[in-house]
Coordinates of C-alpha atoms in Angstrom, one line a residue:
Chain B
M23 CA 7.6 94.2 114.0
E24 CA 8.6 90.7 113.1
A25 CA 6.3 89.1 115.6
L26 CA 3.4 91.1 114.5
F27 CA 3.2 89.7 111.0
F28 CA 5.0 86.4 111.5
N29 CA 1.8 84.3 111.7
S30 CA 0.5 85.7 108.4
H31 CA 3.3 83.9 106.5
G32 CA 5.0 81.6 108.8
G33 CA 2.5 80.7 111.5
Y34 CA 1.1 77.7 109.8
L35 CA 4.5 76.2 109.2
E36 CA 5.7 77.0 112.6
G37 CA 2.7 75.2 114.0
I38 CA 3.5 72.2 111.8
V39 CA 7.1 72.1 112.9
R40 CA 6.1 72.3 116.5
G41 CA 3.7 69.5 115.8
F42 CA 6.5 67.4 114.2
K43 CA 8.6 68.2 117.2
A44 CA 6.1 66.6 119.5
G45 CA 6.6 63.5 117.4
L46 CA 10.2 63.2 118.2
I47 CA 11.1 60.1 120.2
T48 CA 11.0 60.7 123.9
Q49 CA 13.2 59.4 126.6
T50 CA 10.8 56.7 127.6
Q51 CA 10.6 55.5 124.1
Y52 CA 14.3 55.5 123.8
N53 CA 14.4 53.4 127.0
N54 CA 12.0 51.0 125.4
L55 CA 14.0 50.8 122.3
T56 CA 17.2 50.0 124.2
Q57 CA 15.5 47.1 125.8
C58 CA 14.8 45.4 122.4
E59 CA 16.4 42.0 121.8
S60 CA 16.2 42.0 118.1
L61 CA 15.6 44.4 115.2
D62 CA 12.1 43.0 114.9
D63 CA 11.4 44.1 118.4
F64 CA 12.9 47.4 117.5
R65 CA 10.6 47.8 114.6
M66 CA 7.6 47.0 116.7
Q67 CA 8.6 49.6 119.2
L68 CA 9.1 52.2 116.5
S69 CA 5.7 51.5 115.0
A70 CA 4.2 52.9 118.2
T71 CA 6.0 56.2 117.6
D72 CA 5.6 58.9 115.0
Y73 CA 7.5 56.7 112.6
G74 CA 4.5 54.5 112.3
N75 CA 4.9 51.7 109.8
F76 CA 7.8 53.2 107.9
L77 CA 9.5 49.8 107.9
A78 CA 6.3 47.8 107.2
N79 CA 7.2 47.0 103.6
E80 CA 10.7 45.8 104.4
T81 CA 11.4 42.1 104.2
P82 CA 12.3 40.6 107.6
P83 CA 16.1 40.7 107.8
I84 CA 16.2 44.5 108.2
S85 CA 19.6 46.0 108.1
T86 CA 20.5 49.1 110.1
S87 CA 21.2 50.9 106.9
T88 CA 17.7 50.3 105.8
I89 CA 16.4 51.8 109.0
A90 CA 18.6 54.9 108.6
E91 CA 17.6 55.2 104.9
K92 CA 13.9 55.0 105.7
A93 CA 14.1 57.4 108.6
T94 CA 16.0 59.9 106.4
Q95 CA 13.4 59.5 103.8
K96 CA 10.8 60.5 106.3
L97 CA 12.9 63.5 107.3
V98 CA 13.2 64.6 103.7
D99 CA 9.5 64.2 103.1
E100 CA 8.8 66.5 106.1
F101 CA 11.3 69.0 104.9
N102 CA 9.9 69.1 101.4
Y103 CA 6.4 69.6 102.7
I104 CA 7.5 72.6 104.7
K105 CA 9.6 74.0 102.0
S106 CA 6.9 73.7 99.4
N107 CA 4.5 75.6 101.7
S108 CA 7.0 78.3 102.6
V109 CA 7.2 81.9 101.4
Q110 CA 10.2 84.2 101.3
P111 CA 12.3 84.7 103.4
L112 CA 11.6 81.3 105.0
T113 CA 12.2 79.7 101.6
K114 CA 15.6 81.2 101.4
F115 CA 16.3 80.1 104.9
L116 CA 15.4 76.6 104.1
D117 CA 17.4 76.8 100.9
Y118 CA 20.4 77.7 103.0
M119 CA 19.8 74.6 105.1
T120 CA 20.1 72.4 102.0
Y121 CA 23.4 74.0 100.9
A122 CA 25.3 72.0 103.5
Y123 CA 24.1 68.8 102.0
M124 CA 24.7 70.2 98.5
I125 CA 28.4 70.8 99.4
D126 CA 28.7 67.2 100.5
N127 CA 27.1 66.0 97.3
V128 CA 29.1 68.2 95.0
V129 CA 32.3 67.1 96.7
L130 CA 31.3 63.5 96.4
L131 CA 30.5 63.9 92.7
I132 CA 33.7 65.7 92.1
S133 CA 35.8 63.0 93.6
G134 CA 33.8 60.4 91.8
T135 CA 34.1 62.1 88.5
L136 CA 37.8 62.5 88.9
H137 CA 38.1 58.7 89.3
E138 CA 35.7 58.1 86.5
R139 CA 33.2 56.2 88.5
D140 CA 29.7 55.2 87.4
T141 CA 27.6 58.3 87.8
H142 CA 24.4 56.6 88.6
D143 CA 26.0 54.8 91.5
L144 CA 27.2 58.2 92.7
L145 CA 23.9 59.9 92.4
E146 CA 22.3 57.3 94.5
R147 CA 24.7 58.0 97.3
C148 CA 24.0 61.7 97.4
H149 CA 22.0 63.0 100.3
P150 CA 18.4 63.6 99.1
L151 CA 18.3 67.0 100.8
G152 CA 21.2 68.2 98.8
T153 CA 20.0 67.4 95.3
F154 CA 19.6 70.0 92.7
D155 CA 18.5 69.9 89.1
T156 CA 21.9 70.3 87.5
M157 CA 23.6 67.8 89.8
P158 CA 23.9 65.0 87.3
A159 CA 25.6 67.4 84.9
L160 CA 28.5 67.6 87.4
C161 CA 29.7 64.2 86.2
V162 CA 30.5 65.6 82.8
A163 CA 33.2 67.9 84.0
T164 CA 36.8 66.8 84.3
N165 CA 38.5 69.7 85.9
V166 CA 37.6 72.5 88.2
E167 CA 37.6 75.2 85.6
E168 CA 35.1 73.3 83.5
L169 CA 33.1 72.3 86.5
Y170 CA 32.7 75.8 87.7
S171 CA 32.0 77.4 84.3
T172 CA 29.5 74.8 83.1
V173 CA 27.7 73.6 86.2
L174 CA 28.4 75.2 89.4
V175 CA 27.9 78.7 88.2
E176 CA 24.2 77.8 88.0
T177 CA 24.0 76.6 91.5
P178 CA 23.7 78.6 94.7
L179 CA 27.1 77.3 95.6
A180 CA 28.8 79.3 93.0
P181 CA 30.0 82.1 95.2
Y182 CA 31.6 79.7 97.6
F183 CA 33.5 78.0 94.8
R184 CA 34.6 81.3 93.4
D185 CA 36.0 82.4 96.7
C186 CA 37.9 79.5 97.6
L187 CA 39.2 77.6 94.6
S188 CA 41.9 78.3 92.3
A189 CA 41.9 75.8 89.4
Q190 CA 45.0 73.9 90.2
D191 CA 43.9 72.2 93.3
L192 CA 41.8 69.2 92.8
D193 CA 44.1 66.3 93.6
E194 CA 43.6 63.6 96.2
L195 CA 44.4 65.6 99.3
N196 CA 42.5 68.6 98.3
I197 CA 39.1 67.0 98.1
E198 CA 38.7 67.3 101.8
I199 CA 40.2 70.8 101.9
I200 CA 37.7 71.8 99.2
R201 CA 34.9 70.4 101.2
N202 CA 36.0 72.3 104.3
T203 CA 36.7 75.5 102.5
L204 CA 33.3 75.4 101.0
Y205 CA 31.7 74.7 104.3
K206 CA 33.5 77.6 105.9
A207 CA 32.3 79.9 103.2
Y208 CA 28.8 78.5 103.6
L209 CA 28.7 79.0 107.3
E210 CA 29.9 82.5 107.0
D211 CA 27.3 83.2 104.3
F212 CA 24.5 81.6 106.3
H213 CA 25.5 83.5 109.3
S214 CA 25.3 86.9 107.5
F215 CA 22.0 85.9 106.0
V216 CA 20.6 85.0 109.5
L217 CA 21.8 88.3 110.8
S218 CA 20.1 90.1 108.0
L219 CA 16.8 88.5 109.1
G220 CA 16.9 90.4 112.3
A221 CA 16.1 89.9 115.9
P222 CA 14.4 86.8 117.1
T223 CA 15.8 84.5 114.3
S224 CA 19.3 85.8 114.6
D225 CA 19.2 85.5 118.3
V226 CA 18.5 81.9 118.1
M227 CA 20.5 80.9 115.0
S228 CA 23.7 82.8 115.9
P229 CA 24.7 80.5 118.8
I230 CA 23.9 77.4 116.8
L231 CA 25.9 78.5 113.8
S232 CA 28.7 79.8 116.0
F233 CA 28.8 76.4 117.7
E234 CA 28.9 74.7 114.3
A235 CA 31.8 76.8 113.3
D236 CA 33.7 76.2 116.5
R237 CA 33.0 72.5 116.2
R238 CA 34.5 72.4 112.8
A239 CA 37.5 74.4 113.8
L240 CA 38.1 72.1 116.7
N241 CA 37.6 69.0 114.7
I242 CA 39.9 70.2 111.9
T243 CA 42.6 71.1 114.4
I244 CA 42.5 67.8 116.3
N245 CA 42.1 65.7 113.2
S246 CA 44.9 67.4 111.3
F247 CA 47.5 66.5 113.9
G248 CA 50.0 64.1 112.3
T249 CA 48.7 64.6 108.8
S250 CA 50.2 66.5 105.9
L251 CA 47.9 69.5 106.5
S252 CA 50.1 72.5 107.2
K253 CA 49.2 75.0 109.9
D254 CA 48.6 77.8 107.3
Q255 CA 46.2 75.6 105.4
R256 CA 44.6 74.7 108.7
A257 CA 44.0 78.3 109.6
K258 CA 42.4 78.9 106.2
L259 CA 39.8 76.3 106.9
F260 CA 38.5 77.9 110.1
P261 CA 35.2 79.8 109.7
S262 CA 35.5 83.4 110.7
L263 CA 32.7 83.2 113.3
G264 CA 32.0 81.4 116.5
R265 CA 33.1 81.9 120.0
L266 CA 36.6 80.9 119.4
Y267 CA 37.1 83.4 116.6
P268 CA 39.4 85.3 116.3
E269 CA 41.9 84.7 119.1
G270 CA 40.9 81.1 119.7
A271 CA 41.1 80.3 116.1
F272 CA 44.5 81.9 115.9
A273 CA 45.7 79.8 118.8
L274 CA 44.1 76.7 117.3
A275 CA 46.0 77.3 114.1
K276 CA 49.2 77.2 116.1
A277 CA 48.4 74.2 118.2
D278 CA 50.5 71.2 118.1
D279 CA 48.8 68.7 120.4
V280 CA 45.6 68.2 122.3
D281 CA 46.9 70.0 125.4
Q282 CA 47.2 73.3 123.5
V283 CA 43.7 72.9 122.2
K284 CA 42.6 72.4 125.7
V285 CA 44.2 75.6 126.8
V286 CA 42.3 77.4 124.0
L287 CA 39.0 75.8 125.1
D288 CA 39.5 76.9 128.7
G289 CA 38.8 80.4 127.5
V290 CA 35.2 79.4 126.7
V291 CA 33.1 78.2 129.6
E292 CA 30.7 76.1 127.6
Y293 CA 33.5 74.2 125.9
R294 CA 35.7 73.7 128.9
G295 CA 34.6 70.2 129.7
F296 CA 34.8 68.9 126.1
L297 CA 38.4 67.8 126.2
E298 CA 38.3 66.6 129.8
G299 CA 40.3 63.4 130.0
Q300 CA 41.5 63.9 126.5
T301 CA 45.1 64.7 127.4
G302 CA 47.8 62.1 127.2
P303 CA 50.0 61.5 130.2
G304 CA 51.7 64.8 131.3
G305 CA 54.4 66.1 129.0
A306 CA 53.9 63.4 126.4
G307 CA 55.0 64.1 122.9
A308 CA 52.9 64.2 119.8
A309 CA 52.8 60.4 119.6
G310 CA 51.5 60.0 123.1
A311 CA 48.9 62.6 122.6
E312 CA 47.7 61.0 119.4
G313 CA 47.3 57.7 121.2
A314 CA 45.2 59.4 123.8
T315 CA 43.0 61.1 121.3
G316 CA 42.2 57.8 119.6
Q317 CA 40.8 56.5 122.9
Q318 CA 38.8 59.6 123.9
A319 CA 37.6 60.6 120.5
A320 CA 34.1 59.3 121.0
S321 CA 33.6 61.4 124.1
L322 CA 34.6 64.6 122.3
E323 CA 32.2 63.9 119.5
D324 CA 29.5 63.0 122.0
H325 CA 30.1 66.3 123.8
F326 CA 29.6 68.1 120.5
F327 CA 26.4 66.2 119.8
Q328 CA 25.1 66.8 123.3
Y329 CA 25.8 70.5 123.2
E330 CA 24.3 70.8 119.7
V331 CA 21.1 69.1 120.8
G332 CA 21.0 71.4 123.8
L333 CA 21.3 74.5 121.6
N334 CA 18.7 73.2 119.2
K335 CA 16.3 72.5 122.1
L336 CA 16.7 76.1 123.2
A337 CA 15.5 77.2 119.8
F338 CA 12.0 76.0 120.6
L339 CA 11.7 78.4 123.5
Q340 CA 11.3 81.4 121.2
Q341 CA 8.4 82.0 119.0
F342 CA 8.1 83.9 115.8
Q343 CA 11.4 83.0 114.3
Y344 CA 12.9 80.6 111.8
G345 CA 15.4 78.9 114.1
V346 CA 12.8 76.2 114.9
F347 CA 12.9 74.9 111.4
Y348 CA 16.7 74.5 111.5
S349 CA 16.6 73.1 114.9
F350 CA 13.9 70.6 114.2
F351 CA 15.7 69.1 111.3
K352 CA 19.0 69.0 113.2
L353 CA 17.2 67.2 116.1
K354 CA 15.6 64.9 113.7
E355 CA 18.9 64.1 112.2
Q356 CA 20.3 63.4 115.6
E357 CA 17.4 61.2 116.3
I358 CA 18.1 59.2 113.1
R359 CA 21.7 58.9 114.2
S360 CA 20.6 57.7 117.7
L361 CA 18.1 55.2 116.2
T362 CA 20.8 53.9 113.9
W363 CA 23.2 53.6 116.8
I364 CA 20.7 51.7 118.9
A365 CA 19.8 49.5 116.0
E366 CA 23.5 48.9 115.3
C367 CA 24.1 48.0 118.9
I368 CA 21.2 45.5 118.9
A369 CA 22.4 44.0 115.6
Q370 CA 25.9 43.6 116.8
N371 CA 24.9 42.6 120.3
A372 CA 26.9 45.3 122.0
K373 CA 24.5 46.1 124.8
D374 CA 27.1 47.8 126.9
R375 CA 27.4 50.8 124.6
I376 CA 23.7 51.0 123.7
N377 CA 23.1 53.9 126.0
D378 CA 25.7 56.1 124.2
Y379 CA 23.0 57.7 122.1
I380 CA 22.0 61.3 122.5
P381 CA 18.4 61.7 123.5
T382 CA 16.6 64.7 122.1
F383 CA 13.6 65.3 124.3
Chain T
M16 CA 55.8 -18.5 108.0
S17 CA 57.8 -19.6 105.0
G18 CA 54.9 -20.4 102.7
A19 CA 52.3 -18.0 104.0
G20 CA 52.0 -14.4 102.9
P21 CA 53.1 -12.7 99.8
R22 CA 56.7 -12.8 98.8
E23 CA 58.8 -11.6 96.0
N24 CA 59.2 -13.6 92.9
V25 CA 62.9 -14.5 93.1
F26 CA 65.0 -17.5 92.7
P27 CA 66.1 -18.9 96.0
T28 CA 69.8 -18.3 95.6
R29 CA 72.3 -17.1 98.1
M30 CA 72.9 -14.0 96.1
N31 CA 69.2 -13.1 96.2
L32 CA 69.2 -13.8 99.9
T33 CA 71.9 -11.2 100.4
T34 CA 70.2 -8.6 98.3
T35 CA 66.9 -9.1 100.0
K36 CA 68.5 -8.8 103.4
T37 CA 70.0 -5.5 102.4
R38 CA 66.7 -4.3 101.2
L39 CA 65.0 -5.4 104.4
K40 CA 67.6 -3.4 106.3
G41 CA 66.9 -0.4 104.1
A42 CA 63.2 -0.7 104.6
Q43 CA 63.6 -0.8 108.3
T44 CA 65.7 2.2 108.5
G45 CA 63.3 4.1 106.2
H46 CA 60.4 3.0 108.4
S47 CA 62.0 4.3 111.6
L48 CA 62.9 7.6 109.9
L49 CA 59.5 8.1 108.5
K50 CA 58.0 7.3 111.8
K51 CA 60.1 10.0 113.4
K52 CA 59.1 12.5 110.8
S53 CA 55.4 11.6 111.2
D54 CA 55.8 12.1 114.9
A55 CA 57.4 15.5 114.5
L56 CA 54.8 16.6 112.0
N57 CA 52.0 15.4 114.3
K58 CA 53.5 17.4 117.2
R59 CA 53.6 20.5 115.0
F60 CA 50.1 19.8 113.7
R61 CA 48.7 19.7 117.2
T62 CA 50.3 23.1 118.2
I63 CA 48.9 24.6 115.0
L64 CA 45.5 23.2 115.9
G65 CA 45.7 24.9 119.2
K66 CA 46.8 28.1 117.7
I67 CA 44.0 28.0 115.1
D68 CA 41.5 27.6 117.8
E69 CA 42.9 30.6 119.6
A70 CA 43.1 32.7 116.5
K71 CA 39.5 31.9 115.5
R72 CA 38.2 33.0 118.9
K73 CA 40.3 36.1 118.7
M74 CA 39.1 36.8 115.2
G75 CA 35.5 36.6 116.4
R76 CA 36.2 39.2 119.0
V77 CA 38.3 41.5 116.8
M78 CA 35.8 41.4 114.0
Q79 CA 33.1 42.3 116.3
L80 CA 35.1 45.2 117.6
A81 CA 35.9 46.3 114.1
A82 CA 32.3 46.2 113.0
F83 CA 31.4 48.2 116.0
S84 CA 33.9 50.9 115.4
L85 CA 32.6 51.2 111.9
A86 CA 29.2 51.7 113.5
E87 CA 30.7 54.5 115.6
V88 CA 32.1 56.1 112.5
T89 CA 28.7 55.9 110.8
Y90 CA 27.2 57.5 113.9
A91 CA 29.7 60.4 113.9
T92 CA 30.2 61.0 110.3
G93 CA 27.7 59.2 108.2
D94 CA 28.6 57.1 105.2
I95 CA 32.2 57.5 104.3
S96 CA 32.7 54.4 102.3
Y97 CA 32.8 56.2 99.0
Q98 CA 35.2 58.9 100.1
I99 CA 37.5 56.2 101.4
Q100 CA 37.3 54.2 98.3
E101 CA 38.2 57.2 96.2
S102 CA 41.0 58.5 98.2
I103 CA 42.9 55.3 98.4
T104 CA 45.6 55.0 95.9
E105 CA 47.5 52.0 97.0
A106 CA 47.2 49.3 99.6
T107 CA 48.7 50.1 102.9
F108 CA 48.3 46.6 104.2
R109 CA 50.2 44.1 102.3
V110 CA 50.9 40.4 102.9
Q111 CA 54.3 38.9 102.6
T112 CA 54.9 35.2 102.2
K113 CA 57.8 33.4 103.8
Q114 CA 58.7 29.7 103.9
E115 CA 59.1 27.7 106.9
N116 CA 60.6 24.2 106.9
V117 CA 59.2 21.7 109.3
S118 CA 61.0 18.4 108.9
G119 CA 61.2 18.6 105.2
V120 CA 57.8 20.1 104.7
I121 CA 57.7 23.6 103.3
L122 CA 55.0 25.7 104.9
P123 CA 54.1 29.1 103.6
T124 CA 53.6 31.7 106.3
F125 CA 52.0 35.0 105.7
E126 CA 53.2 38.2 107.3
P127 CA 51.3 41.4 107.4
L128 CA 53.2 44.4 106.2
M129 CA 52.0 47.9 107.0
S130 CA 53.3 50.7 104.9
K131 CA 53.1 54.0 106.5
A132 CA 52.6 56.1 103.4
E133 CA 51.0 59.5 103.0
G134 CA 51.4 61.3 106.3
G135 CA 50.8 58.4 108.6
N136 CA 47.1 58.3 107.8
G137 CA 47.5 55.4 105.5
G138 CA 46.2 57.1 102.4
F139 CA 43.0 58.1 103.9
G140 CA 43.9 61.7 103.1
L141 CA 42.0 64.0 105.2
T142 CA 38.8 62.1 105.3
G143 CA 36.7 63.1 108.3
L144 CA 38.6 66.3 108.8
G145 CA 35.4 68.2 109.5
R146 CA 34.0 65.6 111.9
G147 CA 34.7 62.2 113.1
G148 CA 38.3 62.0 112.0
Q149 CA 39.3 60.4 115.2
Q150 CA 36.6 57.7 114.9
I151 CA 37.8 57.0 111.4
T152 CA 41.4 56.6 112.6
K153 CA 40.3 54.4 115.4
C154 CA 38.2 52.3 113.0
R155 CA 41.1 52.0 110.6
E156 CA 43.3 50.8 113.4
T157 CA 40.8 48.3 114.6
F158 CA 40.3 47.0 111.1
A159 CA 44.0 46.8 110.5
K160 CA 44.2 44.6 113.6
A161 CA 41.3 42.5 112.4
V162 CA 43.0 42.0 109.0
E163 CA 46.2 41.1 110.9
T164 CA 44.4 38.4 112.8
L165 CA 42.9 37.2 109.5
V166 CA 46.3 37.0 107.9
E167 CA 47.6 35.1 110.9
L168 CA 44.7 32.7 110.7
A169 CA 45.2 32.3 107.0
S170 CA 48.8 31.2 107.4
L171 CA 47.8 28.9 110.2
Q172 CA 45.0 27.4 108.1
T173 CA 47.3 26.9 105.1
A174 CA 49.9 25.2 107.3
F175 CA 47.1 23.1 108.7
V176 CA 46.0 21.9 105.4
I177 CA 49.4 21.2 104.0
L178 CA 50.5 19.5 107.2
D179 CA 47.4 17.4 107.2
E180 CA 48.2 16.3 103.7
V181 CA 51.8 15.5 104.4
I182 CA 51.0 13.7 107.6
K183 CA 48.6 11.5 105.8
M184 CA 51.1 10.8 103.1
T185 CA 53.8 10.0 105.6
N186 CA 51.5 7.8 107.6
R187 CA 50.6 6.0 104.4
R188 CA 54.2 5.4 103.7
V189 CA 55.0 4.2 107.2
N190 CA 52.1 1.8 107.1
A191 CA 53.0 0.6 103.7
L192 CA 56.5 -0.1 104.9
E193 CA 55.4 -1.7 108.1
H194 CA 52.6 -3.8 106.8
V195 CA 53.5 -4.6 103.2
V196 CA 57.1 -4.1 102.3
I197 CA 58.8 -5.4 105.4
P198 CA 56.6 -8.5 105.8
R199 CA 57.1 -9.3 102.1
L200 CA 60.8 -9.0 102.4
E201 CA 60.8 -11.1 105.5
N202 CA 58.7 -13.7 103.8
T203 CA 61.1 -13.7 100.9
I204 CA 64.0 -14.2 103.1
S205 CA 62.4 -17.0 105.0
Y206 CA 61.3 -18.5 101.7
I207 CA 64.8 -18.4 100.4
N208 CA 66.2 -19.8 103.6
S209 CA 63.7 -22.6 103.6
E210 CA 64.4 -23.4 100.0
L211 CA 68.1 -23.4 100.6
D212 CA 67.6 -25.7 103.7
E213 CA 65.5 -28.0 101.6
M214 CA 68.1 -28.2 99.0
D215 CA 70.8 -28.9 101.6
R216 CA 68.7 -31.7 103.0
E217 CA 68.1 -33.2 99.5
E218 CA 71.8 -33.1 98.8
F219 CA 72.5 -34.7 102.1
F220 CA 70.0 -37.4 101.5
R221 CA 71.3 -38.1 98.0
L222 CA 74.8 -38.4 99.3
K223 CA 73.6 -40.8 102.0
K224 CA 71.7 -42.8 99.4
V225 CA 74.7 -43.1 97.1
Q226 CA 76.8 -44.1 100.0
S227 CA 74.4 -46.8 101.1
K228 CA 74.1 -48.1 97.5
K229 CA 77.8 -48.2 97.2
K230 CA 78.0 -50.1 100.4
R231 CA 75.4 -52.6 99.3
D232 CA 77.2 -53.1 96.0
T233 CA 80.5 -53.7 97.7
A234 CA 78.9 -56.1 100.1
V235 CA 77.3 -58.0 97.2
R236 CA 80.7 -58.1 95.4
D237 CA 82.5 -59.2 98.5
A238 CA 80.0 -62.0 99.0
E239 CA 80.4 -63.1 95.4
A240 CA 84.1 -63.1 95.7
K241 CA 84.0 -65.1 98.9
E242 CA 81.7 -67.5 97.3
K243 CA 84.1 -68.1 94.5
R244 CA 86.9 -68.3 96.8
D245 CA 85.1 -70.8 98.8
A246 CA 84.3 -72.8 95.7
A247 CA 87.9 -72.7 94.7
E248 CA 88.9 -73.9 98.1
A249 CA 86.4 -76.6 97.7
A250 CA 88.1 -77.6 94.5
G251 CA 91.3 -77.6 96.5
I252 CA 93.8 -77.8 93.7
E253 CA 96.9 -75.9 94.6
E254 CA 98.1 -75.8 91.0
E255 CA 95.1 -73.9 89.8
E256 CA 95.3 -71.4 92.6
E257 CA 97.6 -69.1 90.8
H258 CA 95.5 -69.2 87.7
E259 CA 92.5 -68.3 89.7
E260 CA 94.1 -65.4 91.3
Q261 CA 95.0 -64.0 87.9
E262 CA 91.3 -64.2 86.9
Q263 CA 90.2 -62.4 89.9
G264 CA 92.7 -59.7 89.3
E265 CA 91.3 -59.3 85.8
N266 CA 87.8 -59.1 87.2
L267 CA 88.7 -56.5 89.7
L268 CA 90.2 -54.3 87.0
A269 CA 87.0 -54.5 85.0
E270 CA 84.9 -53.5 87.9
K271 CA 87.2 -50.6 88.8
D272 CA 86.6 -49.2 85.4
E273 CA 83.0 -48.8 86.1
D274 CA 83.6 -47.3 89.4
V275 CA 85.9 -44.7 88.0
I276 CA 83.0 -43.2 86.1
F277 CA 81.3 -42.5 89.3

């Protein structure tokens, strides 16, 4: 059924996105980029790609942050174009995509407001995809009650806030917990929405979202070793979906060191290799394990990125579904990250690590 | 030597000679002491110079690593600067000053002091809990190391500057003593000595002169007396002999009176 009428409302946009996808930087282009000697070369190489002359108006000493900023701007433009041309339920789907950025922005503003920072400065730092009309008003509120009743109730994030926050927690430590609780609620909500969309979309999106949930759960577990986050609190931050849920999540909540996390991961074939070489010397205590995680951290994150890219690539194999939109923007984000990484490596003259980017196509 | 070169404006007396000699001795002792100090400082200076060179090279490496780990964080998590700035309540990295004494020169040395507050994560709270927390921890460690190197370098540089100053001052003093004070004192001593010698010679000469004058006078007088005696003998009157002897006695007395004054 879905496929029969898909093209009447989403066909054009799907075509556009698949066109955009063809513009993603290819492996050969990445190879060329890694050969660059300076950022000027880098810009030259990029101008041959879909990015065109996006850096043309920059004055010569280009910083890597400018490159990232401009590339993000391009992503936002593409997103906005698609969104403005979309109809329901694609619009809703795209809205859901922006919620993740919204959460980041809201958390940023909350923490900024609590410390009485300059609001304009804060608004500039917000991710452009996550902006919403009432966002500047967030800066007025001084506590959670007020924040919720005046501003957030108007935003799509309201249900997440309602679920997770009691008014008393908004101190230093809790900012990150708020962020992760919100994100958990968001993931669960998005997932249920995706399921409601039915077959092809949910087939594609479910693995992606599950992976995202698992990734967060794993990261939270590993990063909370040695911090003041208690195991109960930790367990509350795990999204209730994903391949690790529920037994894996339960075990993760109990884990004390990387080895135990590894045992949990052994249950899932795809994740098994992620923590390879992550363990400290056999039988080491928490301190030893911590030292080991510091060294191997990059590889875990790299594994995550690699797997995410793989999942997103799979989304393009199916037609007549919305997963391509999500995947395209995730891939694009990854591409921006890779570009920034390469640019950073060139700028800092660290050629030995330059190949650590994650190529998309 | 005596006349050449500057000397102090003193009267050439024996007492001044003694004082000046004592001062010369003092100056010489001071000179050797300062020389030793300057040597010690120089030695220290050179070691610090070596250390600074090493620290600067190390700083270059460490800073590069740190900047790179920040790039890793940006890769994994995006921009976290604001979160970090907000979640920090107090400095975890402090610098302590201590004093070190190198042959009388007080050098401040800085010592890094890490406070392990707030759950071992140095006040970062739970930044990067969702993603990239490990990179952040790593980055923080690298930067802590970088700052440590900077602190080390700072104390070395401070010591370097202060030592440089002190060495210059000591060398100035050593040189002043060696080339100004000591020669002047020596000049003064030789001046006083020469003056005293001169005075001795004058005295000696005067005494000689007086002696020779006296000798001449006596000779003249003897000659006169002899003449008179000869004249009297020529007169040859024995009766008058006694009378004449009396006269002579009177004359002698009168002359003696003059001599007594001298």
